[in-house]
Each structure stands twice: as C-alpha cells, then as structure tokens.
Tab-separated table of C-alpha atoms and ligand atoms in Angstrom:
chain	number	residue	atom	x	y	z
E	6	UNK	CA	0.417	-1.457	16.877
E	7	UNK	CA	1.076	0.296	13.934
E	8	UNK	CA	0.024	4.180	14.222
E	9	UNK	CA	-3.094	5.475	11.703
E	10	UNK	CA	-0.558	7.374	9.807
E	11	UNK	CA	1.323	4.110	8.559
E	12	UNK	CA	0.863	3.513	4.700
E	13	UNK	CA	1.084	-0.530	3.770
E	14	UNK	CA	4.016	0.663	1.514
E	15	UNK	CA	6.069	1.670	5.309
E	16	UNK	CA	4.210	-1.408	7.135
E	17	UNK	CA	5.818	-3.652	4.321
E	18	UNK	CA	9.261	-1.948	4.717
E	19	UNK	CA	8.989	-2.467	8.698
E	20	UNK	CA	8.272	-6.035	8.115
E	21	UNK	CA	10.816	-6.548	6.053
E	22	UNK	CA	13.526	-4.455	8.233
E	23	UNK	CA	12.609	-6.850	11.524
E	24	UNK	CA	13.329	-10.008	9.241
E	25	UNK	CA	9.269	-11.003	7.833
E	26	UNK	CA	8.396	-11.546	4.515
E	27	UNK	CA	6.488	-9.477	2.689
E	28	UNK	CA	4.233	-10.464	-0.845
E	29	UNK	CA	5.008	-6.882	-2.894
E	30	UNK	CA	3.328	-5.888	-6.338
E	31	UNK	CA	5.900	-5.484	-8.991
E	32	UNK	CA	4.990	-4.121	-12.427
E	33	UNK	CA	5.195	-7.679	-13.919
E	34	UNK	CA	4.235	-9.664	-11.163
E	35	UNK	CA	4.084	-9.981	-7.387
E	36	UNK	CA	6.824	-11.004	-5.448
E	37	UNK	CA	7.590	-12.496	-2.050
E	38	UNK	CA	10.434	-10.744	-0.435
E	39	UNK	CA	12.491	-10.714	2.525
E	40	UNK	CA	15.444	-8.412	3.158
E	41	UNK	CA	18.965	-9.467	1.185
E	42	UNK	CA	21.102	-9.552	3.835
E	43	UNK	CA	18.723	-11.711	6.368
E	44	UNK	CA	19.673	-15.395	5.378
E	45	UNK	CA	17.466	-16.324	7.961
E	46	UNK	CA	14.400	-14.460	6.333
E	47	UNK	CA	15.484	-15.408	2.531
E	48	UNK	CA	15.670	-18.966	3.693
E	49	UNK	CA	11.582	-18.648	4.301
E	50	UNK	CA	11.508	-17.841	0.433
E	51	UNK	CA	12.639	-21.060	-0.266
E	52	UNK	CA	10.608	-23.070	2.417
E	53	UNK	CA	7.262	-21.119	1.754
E	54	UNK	CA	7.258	-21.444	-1.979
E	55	UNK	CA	8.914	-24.947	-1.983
E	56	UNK	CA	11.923	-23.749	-3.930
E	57	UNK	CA	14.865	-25.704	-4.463
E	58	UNK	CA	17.879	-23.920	-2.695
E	59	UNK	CA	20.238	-23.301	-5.551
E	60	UNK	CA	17.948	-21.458	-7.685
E	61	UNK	CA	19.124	-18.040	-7.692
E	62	UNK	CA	16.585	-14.957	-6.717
E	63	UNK	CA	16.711	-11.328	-7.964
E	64	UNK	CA	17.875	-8.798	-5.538
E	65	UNK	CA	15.644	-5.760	-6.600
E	66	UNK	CA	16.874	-2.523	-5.293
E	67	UNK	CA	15.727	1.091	-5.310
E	68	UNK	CA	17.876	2.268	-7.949
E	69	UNK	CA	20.872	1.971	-10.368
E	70	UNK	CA	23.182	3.215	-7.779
E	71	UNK	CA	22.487	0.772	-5.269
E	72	UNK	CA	22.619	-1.792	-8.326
E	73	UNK	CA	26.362	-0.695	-8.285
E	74	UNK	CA	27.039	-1.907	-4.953
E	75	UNK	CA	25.932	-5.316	-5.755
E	76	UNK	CA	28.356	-5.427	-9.031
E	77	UNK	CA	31.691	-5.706	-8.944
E	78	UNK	CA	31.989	-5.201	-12.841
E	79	UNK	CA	29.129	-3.669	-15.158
E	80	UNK	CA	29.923	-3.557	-18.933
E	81	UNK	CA	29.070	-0.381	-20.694
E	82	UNK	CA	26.451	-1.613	-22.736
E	83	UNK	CA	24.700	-2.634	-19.263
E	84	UNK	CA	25.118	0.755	-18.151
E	85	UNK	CA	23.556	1.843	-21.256
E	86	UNK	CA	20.625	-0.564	-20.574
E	87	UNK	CA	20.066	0.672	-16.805
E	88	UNK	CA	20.067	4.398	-17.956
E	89	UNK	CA	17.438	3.369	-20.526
E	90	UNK	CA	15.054	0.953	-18.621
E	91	UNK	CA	15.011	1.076	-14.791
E	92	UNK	CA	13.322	1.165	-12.897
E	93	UNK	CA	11.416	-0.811	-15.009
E	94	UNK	CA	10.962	-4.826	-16.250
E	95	UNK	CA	14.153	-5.664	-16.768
E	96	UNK	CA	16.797	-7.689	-14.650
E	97	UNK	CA	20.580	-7.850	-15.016
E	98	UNK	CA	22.777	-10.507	-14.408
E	99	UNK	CA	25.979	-9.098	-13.471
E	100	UNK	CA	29.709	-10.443	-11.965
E	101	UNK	CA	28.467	-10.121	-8.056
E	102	UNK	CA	30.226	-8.271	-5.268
E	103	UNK	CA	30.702	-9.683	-1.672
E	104	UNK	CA	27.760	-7.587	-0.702
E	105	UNK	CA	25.663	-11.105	-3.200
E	106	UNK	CA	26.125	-14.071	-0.816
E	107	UNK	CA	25.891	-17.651	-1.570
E	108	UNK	CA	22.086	-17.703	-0.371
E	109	UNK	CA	21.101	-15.003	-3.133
E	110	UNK	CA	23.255	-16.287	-6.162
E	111	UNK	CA	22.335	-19.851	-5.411
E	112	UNK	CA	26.396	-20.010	-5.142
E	113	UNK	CA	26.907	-18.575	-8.433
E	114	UNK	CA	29.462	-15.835	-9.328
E	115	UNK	CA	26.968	-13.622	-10.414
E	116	UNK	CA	23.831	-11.878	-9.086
E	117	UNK	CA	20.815	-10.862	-10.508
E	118	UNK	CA	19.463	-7.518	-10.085
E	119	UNK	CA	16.241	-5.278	-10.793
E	120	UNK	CA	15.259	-1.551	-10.271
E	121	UNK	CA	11.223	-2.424	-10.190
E	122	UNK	CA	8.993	0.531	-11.103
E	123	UNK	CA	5.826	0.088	-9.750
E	124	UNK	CA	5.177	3.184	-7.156
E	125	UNK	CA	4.505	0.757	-4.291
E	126	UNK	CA	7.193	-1.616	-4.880
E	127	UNK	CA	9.429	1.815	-5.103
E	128	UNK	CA	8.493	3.302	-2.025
E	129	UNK	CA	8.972	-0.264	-0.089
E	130	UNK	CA	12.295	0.368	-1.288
E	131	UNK	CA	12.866	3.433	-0.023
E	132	UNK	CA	11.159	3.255	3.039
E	133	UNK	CA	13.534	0.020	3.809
E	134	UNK	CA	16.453	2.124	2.423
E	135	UNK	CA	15.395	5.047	5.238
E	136	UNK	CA	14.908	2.059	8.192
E	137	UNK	CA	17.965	0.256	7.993
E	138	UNK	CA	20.348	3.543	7.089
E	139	UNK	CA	21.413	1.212	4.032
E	140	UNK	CA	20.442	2.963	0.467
E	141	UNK	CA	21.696	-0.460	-1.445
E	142	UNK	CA	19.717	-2.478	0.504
E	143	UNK	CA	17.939	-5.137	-1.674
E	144	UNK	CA	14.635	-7.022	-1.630
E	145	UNK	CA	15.835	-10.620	-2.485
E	146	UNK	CA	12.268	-12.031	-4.272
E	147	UNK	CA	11.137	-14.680	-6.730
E	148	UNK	CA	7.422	-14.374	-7.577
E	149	UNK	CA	5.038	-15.092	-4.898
E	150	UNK	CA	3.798	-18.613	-6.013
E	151	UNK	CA	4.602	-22.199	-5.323
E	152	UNK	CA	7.441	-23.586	-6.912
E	153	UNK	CA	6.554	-24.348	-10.589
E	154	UNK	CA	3.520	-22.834	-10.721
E	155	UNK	CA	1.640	-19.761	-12.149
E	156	UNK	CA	3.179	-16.051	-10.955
E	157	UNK	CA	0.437	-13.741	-9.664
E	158	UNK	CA	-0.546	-10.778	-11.092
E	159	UNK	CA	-2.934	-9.743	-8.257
E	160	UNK	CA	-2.626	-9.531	-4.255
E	161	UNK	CA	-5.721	-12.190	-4.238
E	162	UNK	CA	-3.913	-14.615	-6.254
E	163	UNK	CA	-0.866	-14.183	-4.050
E	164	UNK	CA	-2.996	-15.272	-1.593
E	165	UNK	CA	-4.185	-18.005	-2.758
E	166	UNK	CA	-0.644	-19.515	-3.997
E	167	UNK	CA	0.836	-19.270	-0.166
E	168	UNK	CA	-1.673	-17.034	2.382
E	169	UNK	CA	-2.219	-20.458	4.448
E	170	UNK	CA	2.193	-20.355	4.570
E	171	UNK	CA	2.816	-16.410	6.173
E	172	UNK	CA	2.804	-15.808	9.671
E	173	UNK	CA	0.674	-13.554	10.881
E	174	UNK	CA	3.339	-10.950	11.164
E	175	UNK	CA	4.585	-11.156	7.612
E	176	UNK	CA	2.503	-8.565	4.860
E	177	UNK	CA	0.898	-8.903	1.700
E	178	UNK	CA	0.647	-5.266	-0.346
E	179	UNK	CA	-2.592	-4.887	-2.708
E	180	UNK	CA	-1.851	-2.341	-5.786
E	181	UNK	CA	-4.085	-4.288	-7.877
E	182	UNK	CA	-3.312	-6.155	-11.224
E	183	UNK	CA	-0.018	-6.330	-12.061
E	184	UNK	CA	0.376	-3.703	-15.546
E	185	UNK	CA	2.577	-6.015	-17.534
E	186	UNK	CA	2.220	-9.431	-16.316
E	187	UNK	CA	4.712	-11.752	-17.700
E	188	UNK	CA	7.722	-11.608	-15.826
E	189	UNK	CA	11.015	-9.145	-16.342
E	190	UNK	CA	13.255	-9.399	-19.438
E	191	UNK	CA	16.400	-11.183	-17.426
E	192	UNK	CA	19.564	-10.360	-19.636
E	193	UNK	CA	22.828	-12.103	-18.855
E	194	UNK	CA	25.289	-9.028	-18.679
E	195	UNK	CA	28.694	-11.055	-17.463
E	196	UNK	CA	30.124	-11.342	-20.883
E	197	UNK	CA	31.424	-9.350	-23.716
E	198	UNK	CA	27.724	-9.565	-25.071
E	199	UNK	CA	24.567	-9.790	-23.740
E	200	UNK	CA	22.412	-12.861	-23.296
E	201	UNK	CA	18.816	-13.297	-23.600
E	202	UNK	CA	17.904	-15.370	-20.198
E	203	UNK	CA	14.582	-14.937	-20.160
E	204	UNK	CA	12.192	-12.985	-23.074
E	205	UNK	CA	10.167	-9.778	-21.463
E	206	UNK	CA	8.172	-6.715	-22.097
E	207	UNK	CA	12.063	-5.621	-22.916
E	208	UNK	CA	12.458	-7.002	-26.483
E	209	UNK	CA	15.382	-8.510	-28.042
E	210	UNK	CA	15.198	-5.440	-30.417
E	211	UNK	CA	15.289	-2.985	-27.635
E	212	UNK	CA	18.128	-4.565	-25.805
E	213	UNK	CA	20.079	-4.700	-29.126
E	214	UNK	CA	19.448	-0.858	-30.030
E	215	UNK	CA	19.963	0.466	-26.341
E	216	UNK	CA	23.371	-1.961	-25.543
E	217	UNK	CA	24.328	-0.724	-28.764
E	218	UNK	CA	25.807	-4.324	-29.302
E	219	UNK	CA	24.393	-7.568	-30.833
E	220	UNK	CA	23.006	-9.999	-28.626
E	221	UNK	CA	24.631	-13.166	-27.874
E	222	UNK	CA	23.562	-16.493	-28.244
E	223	UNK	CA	25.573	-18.994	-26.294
E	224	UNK	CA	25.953	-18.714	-22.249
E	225	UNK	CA	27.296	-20.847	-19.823
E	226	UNK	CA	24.996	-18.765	-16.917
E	227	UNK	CA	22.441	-20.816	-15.489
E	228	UNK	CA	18.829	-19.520	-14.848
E	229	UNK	CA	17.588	-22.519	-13.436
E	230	UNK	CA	14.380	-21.110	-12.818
E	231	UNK	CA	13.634	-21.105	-16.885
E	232	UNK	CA	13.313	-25.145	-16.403
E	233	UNK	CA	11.003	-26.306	-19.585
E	234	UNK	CA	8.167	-26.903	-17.296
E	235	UNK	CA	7.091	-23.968	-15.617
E	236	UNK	CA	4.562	-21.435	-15.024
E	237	UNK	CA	1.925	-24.674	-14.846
E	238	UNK	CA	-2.029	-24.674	-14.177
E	239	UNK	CA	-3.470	-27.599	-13.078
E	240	UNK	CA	-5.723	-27.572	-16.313
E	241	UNK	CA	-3.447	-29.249	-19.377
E	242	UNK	CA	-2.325	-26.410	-21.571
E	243	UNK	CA	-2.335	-27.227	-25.181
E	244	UNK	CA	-0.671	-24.761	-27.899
E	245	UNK	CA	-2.904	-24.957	-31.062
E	246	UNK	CA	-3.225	-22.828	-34.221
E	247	UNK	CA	-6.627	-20.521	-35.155
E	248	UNK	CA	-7.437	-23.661	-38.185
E	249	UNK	CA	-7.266	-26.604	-35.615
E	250	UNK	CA	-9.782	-24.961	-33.192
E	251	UNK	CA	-12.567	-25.644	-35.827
E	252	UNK	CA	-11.854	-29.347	-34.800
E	253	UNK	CA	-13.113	-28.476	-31.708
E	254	UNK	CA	-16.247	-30.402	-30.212
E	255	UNK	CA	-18.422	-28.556	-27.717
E	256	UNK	CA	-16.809	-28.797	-24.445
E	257	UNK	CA	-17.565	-27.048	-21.080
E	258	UNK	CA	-14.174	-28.364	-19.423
E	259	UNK	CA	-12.394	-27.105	-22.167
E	260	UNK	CA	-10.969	-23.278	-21.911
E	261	UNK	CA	-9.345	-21.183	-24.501
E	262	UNK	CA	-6.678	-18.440	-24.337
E	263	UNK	CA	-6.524	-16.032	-27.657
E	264	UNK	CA	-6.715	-13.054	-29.229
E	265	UNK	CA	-10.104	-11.476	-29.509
E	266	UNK	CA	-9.922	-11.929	-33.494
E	267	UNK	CA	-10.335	-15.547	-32.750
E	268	UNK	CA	-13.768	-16.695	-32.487
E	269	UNK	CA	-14.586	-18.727	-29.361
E	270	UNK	CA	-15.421	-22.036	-30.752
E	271	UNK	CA	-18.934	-23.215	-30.036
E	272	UNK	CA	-19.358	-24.642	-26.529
E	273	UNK	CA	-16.084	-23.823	-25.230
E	274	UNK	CA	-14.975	-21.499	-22.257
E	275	UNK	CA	-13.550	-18.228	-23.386
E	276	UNK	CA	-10.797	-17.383	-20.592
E	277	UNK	CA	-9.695	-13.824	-22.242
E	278	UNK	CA	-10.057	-12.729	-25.844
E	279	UNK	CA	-6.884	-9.639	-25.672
E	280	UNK	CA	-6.775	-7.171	-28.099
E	281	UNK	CA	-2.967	-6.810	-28.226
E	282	UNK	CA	-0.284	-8.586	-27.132
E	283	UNK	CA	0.715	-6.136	-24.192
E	284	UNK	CA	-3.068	-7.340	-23.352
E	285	UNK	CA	-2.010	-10.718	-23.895
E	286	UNK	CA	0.518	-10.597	-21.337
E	287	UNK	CA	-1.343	-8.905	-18.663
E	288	UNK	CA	-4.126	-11.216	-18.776
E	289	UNK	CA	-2.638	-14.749	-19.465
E	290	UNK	CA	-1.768	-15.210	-15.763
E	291	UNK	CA	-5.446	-14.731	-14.743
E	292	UNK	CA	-6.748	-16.681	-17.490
E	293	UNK	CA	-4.907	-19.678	-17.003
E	294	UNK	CA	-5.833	-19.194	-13.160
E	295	UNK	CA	-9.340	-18.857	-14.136
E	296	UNK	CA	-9.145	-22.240	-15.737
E	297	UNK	CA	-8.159	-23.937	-12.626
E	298	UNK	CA	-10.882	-22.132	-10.540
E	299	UNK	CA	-13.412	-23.419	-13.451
E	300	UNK	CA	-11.675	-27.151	-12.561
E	301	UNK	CA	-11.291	-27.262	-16.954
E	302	UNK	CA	-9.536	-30.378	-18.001
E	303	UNK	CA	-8.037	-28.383	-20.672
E	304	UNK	CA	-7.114	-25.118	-21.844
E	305	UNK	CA	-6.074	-24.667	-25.702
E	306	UNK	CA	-3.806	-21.476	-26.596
E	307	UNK	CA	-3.312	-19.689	-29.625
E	308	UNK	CA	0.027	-18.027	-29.236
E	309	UNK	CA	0.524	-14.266	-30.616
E	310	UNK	CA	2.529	-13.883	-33.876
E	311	UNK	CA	5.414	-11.972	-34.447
E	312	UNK	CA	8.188	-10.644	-32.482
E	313	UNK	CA	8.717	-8.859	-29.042
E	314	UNK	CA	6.434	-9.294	-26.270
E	315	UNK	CA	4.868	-11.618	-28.503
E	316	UNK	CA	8.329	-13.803	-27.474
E	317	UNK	CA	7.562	-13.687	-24.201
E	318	UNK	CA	4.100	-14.833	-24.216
E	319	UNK	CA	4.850	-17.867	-25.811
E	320	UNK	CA	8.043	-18.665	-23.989
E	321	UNK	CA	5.634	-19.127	-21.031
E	322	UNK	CA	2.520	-20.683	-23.165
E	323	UNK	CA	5.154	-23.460	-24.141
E	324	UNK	CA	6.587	-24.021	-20.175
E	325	UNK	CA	2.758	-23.925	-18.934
E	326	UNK	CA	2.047	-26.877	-22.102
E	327	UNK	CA	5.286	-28.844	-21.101
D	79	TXA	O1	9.489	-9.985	-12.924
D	79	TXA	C1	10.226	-10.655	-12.211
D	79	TXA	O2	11.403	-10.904	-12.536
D	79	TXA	C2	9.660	-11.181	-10.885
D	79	TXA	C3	9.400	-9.982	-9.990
D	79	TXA	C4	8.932	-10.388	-8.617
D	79	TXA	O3	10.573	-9.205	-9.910
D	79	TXA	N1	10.559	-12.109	-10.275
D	79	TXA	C5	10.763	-13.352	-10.740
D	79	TXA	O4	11.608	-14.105	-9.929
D	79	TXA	O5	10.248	-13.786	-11.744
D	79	TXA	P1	11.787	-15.672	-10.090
D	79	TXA	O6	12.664	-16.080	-8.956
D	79	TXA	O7	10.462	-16.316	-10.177
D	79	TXA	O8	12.597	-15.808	-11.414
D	79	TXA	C6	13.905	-15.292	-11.440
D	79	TXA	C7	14.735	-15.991	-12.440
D	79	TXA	C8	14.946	-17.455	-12.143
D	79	TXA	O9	14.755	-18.166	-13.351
D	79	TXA	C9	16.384	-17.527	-11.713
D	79	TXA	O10	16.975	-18.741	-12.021
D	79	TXA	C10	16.993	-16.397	-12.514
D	79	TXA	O11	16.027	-15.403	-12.447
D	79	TXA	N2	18.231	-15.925	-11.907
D	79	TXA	C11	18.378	-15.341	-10.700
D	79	TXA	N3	19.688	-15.097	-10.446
D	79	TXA	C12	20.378	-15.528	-11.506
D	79	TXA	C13	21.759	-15.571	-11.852
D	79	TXA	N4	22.704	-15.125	-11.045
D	79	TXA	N5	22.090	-16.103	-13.033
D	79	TXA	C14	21.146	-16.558	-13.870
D	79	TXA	N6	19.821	-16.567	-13.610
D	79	TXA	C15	19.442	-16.069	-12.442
D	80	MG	MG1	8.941	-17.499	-10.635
C-alpha cells in the first residue's frame, strides 16, 4: 500500500522502477512509458498501443547530462540547441551509445532523446533517477494512444485510447491539458546539419538561429512514425479554405476546426474556434476527439497561415485528412 505521503509523481516513478507502465503528461502530449532499460516493460509499449516493433521511441530523460550518456557523438550546434530549449518540446536524434539498445532505436544507429518540461513529467524523472541510483535513466515513451491514432492531450483521453489495456498495477498521472499539444519538434542531429523530422512548437526559424547553422533538407534517418497517415479520427478530416466553406449545406454530422475569425457556417458543428495558433495547437487534439464523441461523418479544417507552429498544425491536419 502506498503510504499517505506518496505524490502520483513518486507512485509513477515506483511503477516504473518495478517494470509497469505508466501514462505521464508531457508538455505536448501524454505519453505511455516504461523504464529504458526494461525490454520486458518497453515491449508492453508496443503490444498495448499496437505498435509495430521497429518504430523507434524517444528516450526522455531528466536532463541534458543524462542526454549525454545516451550519445556517443553530439555536434555543437546540438549542444547549442539543448542549452537553449530543454527541458522543453524538442527531441534530438543523435549517433546512440550502447546504453540505446535495439528495442529503443527500433535497430537504428541512432536514438532519440527529450528533456520534457512539464513539472510532473520532471519530477517522475527524478524520482526514478533517486529509485534506481541511475541519474541517466530514461523513460522510453511514444504518446499514449493506439497506433495511428490521435495523441492525448488530457489524462481522460489517455484513458480512453488504452485504460481497458493497463493492468491494474500500471499508473496513469492527471496534470490536466497538455499546454502545447502537438507533439515535440524532432530534429535529426546525426549529420553535419540538422534535419527537420518532425515540425513543433520549436520552429524551423528557431532551430536555424539557435544551431547557428542552416537546416538541412535531405536525410537518410527514418522516423517511421511520421507515416502520411497519422494522427487519424474516426470522423473524415477534410482540409478546406475560409471561401469553400460558404459551399457548405447545413449539416449536423459535419464538424469544423478553425480559427475564431472564421464564421461557423450555418448548421454546422463548431469543434474550437482558436484565437492563435499556439491555441490552435493546444486544442486540435480535443477537437478532432470531440468529433468522434459527436459520431460526425466529417470534420472540415481550415489550416493556419504562415510559418512556425503554424507548420506544425498542418503537418498533422494533412496526416489526420490522409
Ligand atoms: O511530444 C512528443 O514527442 C511525445 C511525448 C510523449 O514526448 N512523444 C511522441 O512519441 O510523439 P511518438 O513515439 O508518438 O513519436 C516519436 C517519433 C516517431 O515518429 C519515431 O519514428 C521518431 O519519433 N523517432 C524515434 N526515434 C527515432 C530515431 N532514432 N530516428 C528517427 N526518428 C525517430
Ligand atoms: Mg505518436
């Protein structure tokens, strides 16, 4: 029995030290995680969210230090980048160490690692640090949803996505809605350059001023988990433009995702109407859950303009519309 005194943070970071899994708010999304160095645990990722085995998860650690130990080479304009934005939304893909098996990397010669900075995710990562006497210890976690389908950005959607799967000694943390919610900026650091894997609330722009280097633009790395279709609601996810929507009928199984300076169209289901796009981002995930709760047929999406997070929000619109 755990003791009064025992915060969920430390009843997470138990879990995890006796080999559970445990669902843990990130500041982009929530994750399901197991200790690194359990392949017996990270093989429950793959089995609870129906994840093929040789797509590669992110070992998040407690900081850049214990990044170190699972690098065996880290450019100087990564170095640059980890001063700048961890812990934060941001993952490196770096040349791996021994400490990166074959279970993390999906066999790969590099790893992928993340510093996350929400408070709870933090202090699991401590408290794990303290419990197994290991300060590079890593939570090895892809987001806490079935395989192809939406990430959640609360506890209650983790839930939902794979409750019915945990045992009843594995843990799922509540720190509410996720504060970005898209998922981190992954930048391939194992060349001379860095490559943009996956857009984030860390723009192009950022990565480019920080590095101090020009991005890159070809990579042999794989991120198989950036497949086309991705990120999917039941409902069928349409990408329109603000003109089109005046075409329109009145529809109640029709839902629409846009800024609030679009006008709902009569007759159709407003999902979110975000003032910005760092609004955007944090409520797309719910929306497009929101639509599949409703049982919509449809959802239609008017992507943000411009650049930055803007990037990111329709690099996921398009893989939910594929
Ligand atoms: O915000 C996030 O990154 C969340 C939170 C929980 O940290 N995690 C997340 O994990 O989105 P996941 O597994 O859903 O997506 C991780 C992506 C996958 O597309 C995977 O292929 C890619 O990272 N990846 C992992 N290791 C890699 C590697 N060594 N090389 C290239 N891509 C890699
Ligand atoms: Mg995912």
């Amino acid at each position: 029995m755990p003791s009064q005194e025992t915060t969920e943070p430390a009843r997470a970071a138990r879990a995890l030290a006796d080999g559970y899994l445990a669902v843990v708010p990130t500041e982009t999304v929530y994750g399901l995680g197991a200790r690194a160095d359990d392949p017996h645990a990270v093989a429950r990722i793959f089995a609870t969210k129906g994840r093929p085995a040789d797509h590669p998860l992110i070992a998040h650690v407690y900081n850049a230090d214990a990044a170190r130990a699972w690098a065996r080479h880290i450019p100087d304009y990564a170095e640059n980048l980890m001063r700048e934005f961890w812990p934060g939304p941001m993952t490196l893909v770096l040349p791996r160490s021994t400490r990166a098996a074959d279970y993390i990397t999906g066999g790969q010669d590099t790893v992928a690692v993340r510093v996350p900075g929400s408070p709870v995710a933090r202090e699991v990562l401590r408290a794990l640090g303290e419990l197994t006497a290991d300060s590079s210890i890593a939570i090895a976690a892809p987001s806490a949803n079935r395989f192809g389908r939406v990430s959640p950005t609360t506890a209650q959607h983790a839930q939902e996505e794979l409750g019915e799967l945990l045992s009843e000694n594995d843990v799922i943390l509540d720190a509410g809605p996720c504060v970005v919610g898209v998922e981190s900026t992954i930048i391939d650091c194992s060349g001379d350059a860095p490559v943009l894997l996956r857009p984030g609330k860390i723009t192009a722009d950022q990565i480019e001023a920080v590095g101090g280097v020009s991005l890159g633009s070809a990579s042999s790395t794989r991120a198989p988990g950036t497949l086309a279709s991705h990120y999917a609601p039941r409902a069928r996810v349409q990408i329109t433009d603000p003109e089109s929507l005046t075409e329109l009928g009145p529809d109640p199984t029709v839902g629409i995702i846009a800024l609030a300076s679009v006008p709902t169209p009569p007759g159709i289901v407003r999902l979110c109407a975000p003032h910005n796009d760092d609004e955007y981002a944090a409520s797309l995930y719910r929306a497009l859950r929101e639509a599949d709760s409703l049982e919509l047929t449809c959802v239609v999406a008017v992507p943000p303009e411009g650049v930055g997070l803007a990037e990111a929000i329709r690099d996921r619109l398009q893989r939910a519309a594929h």
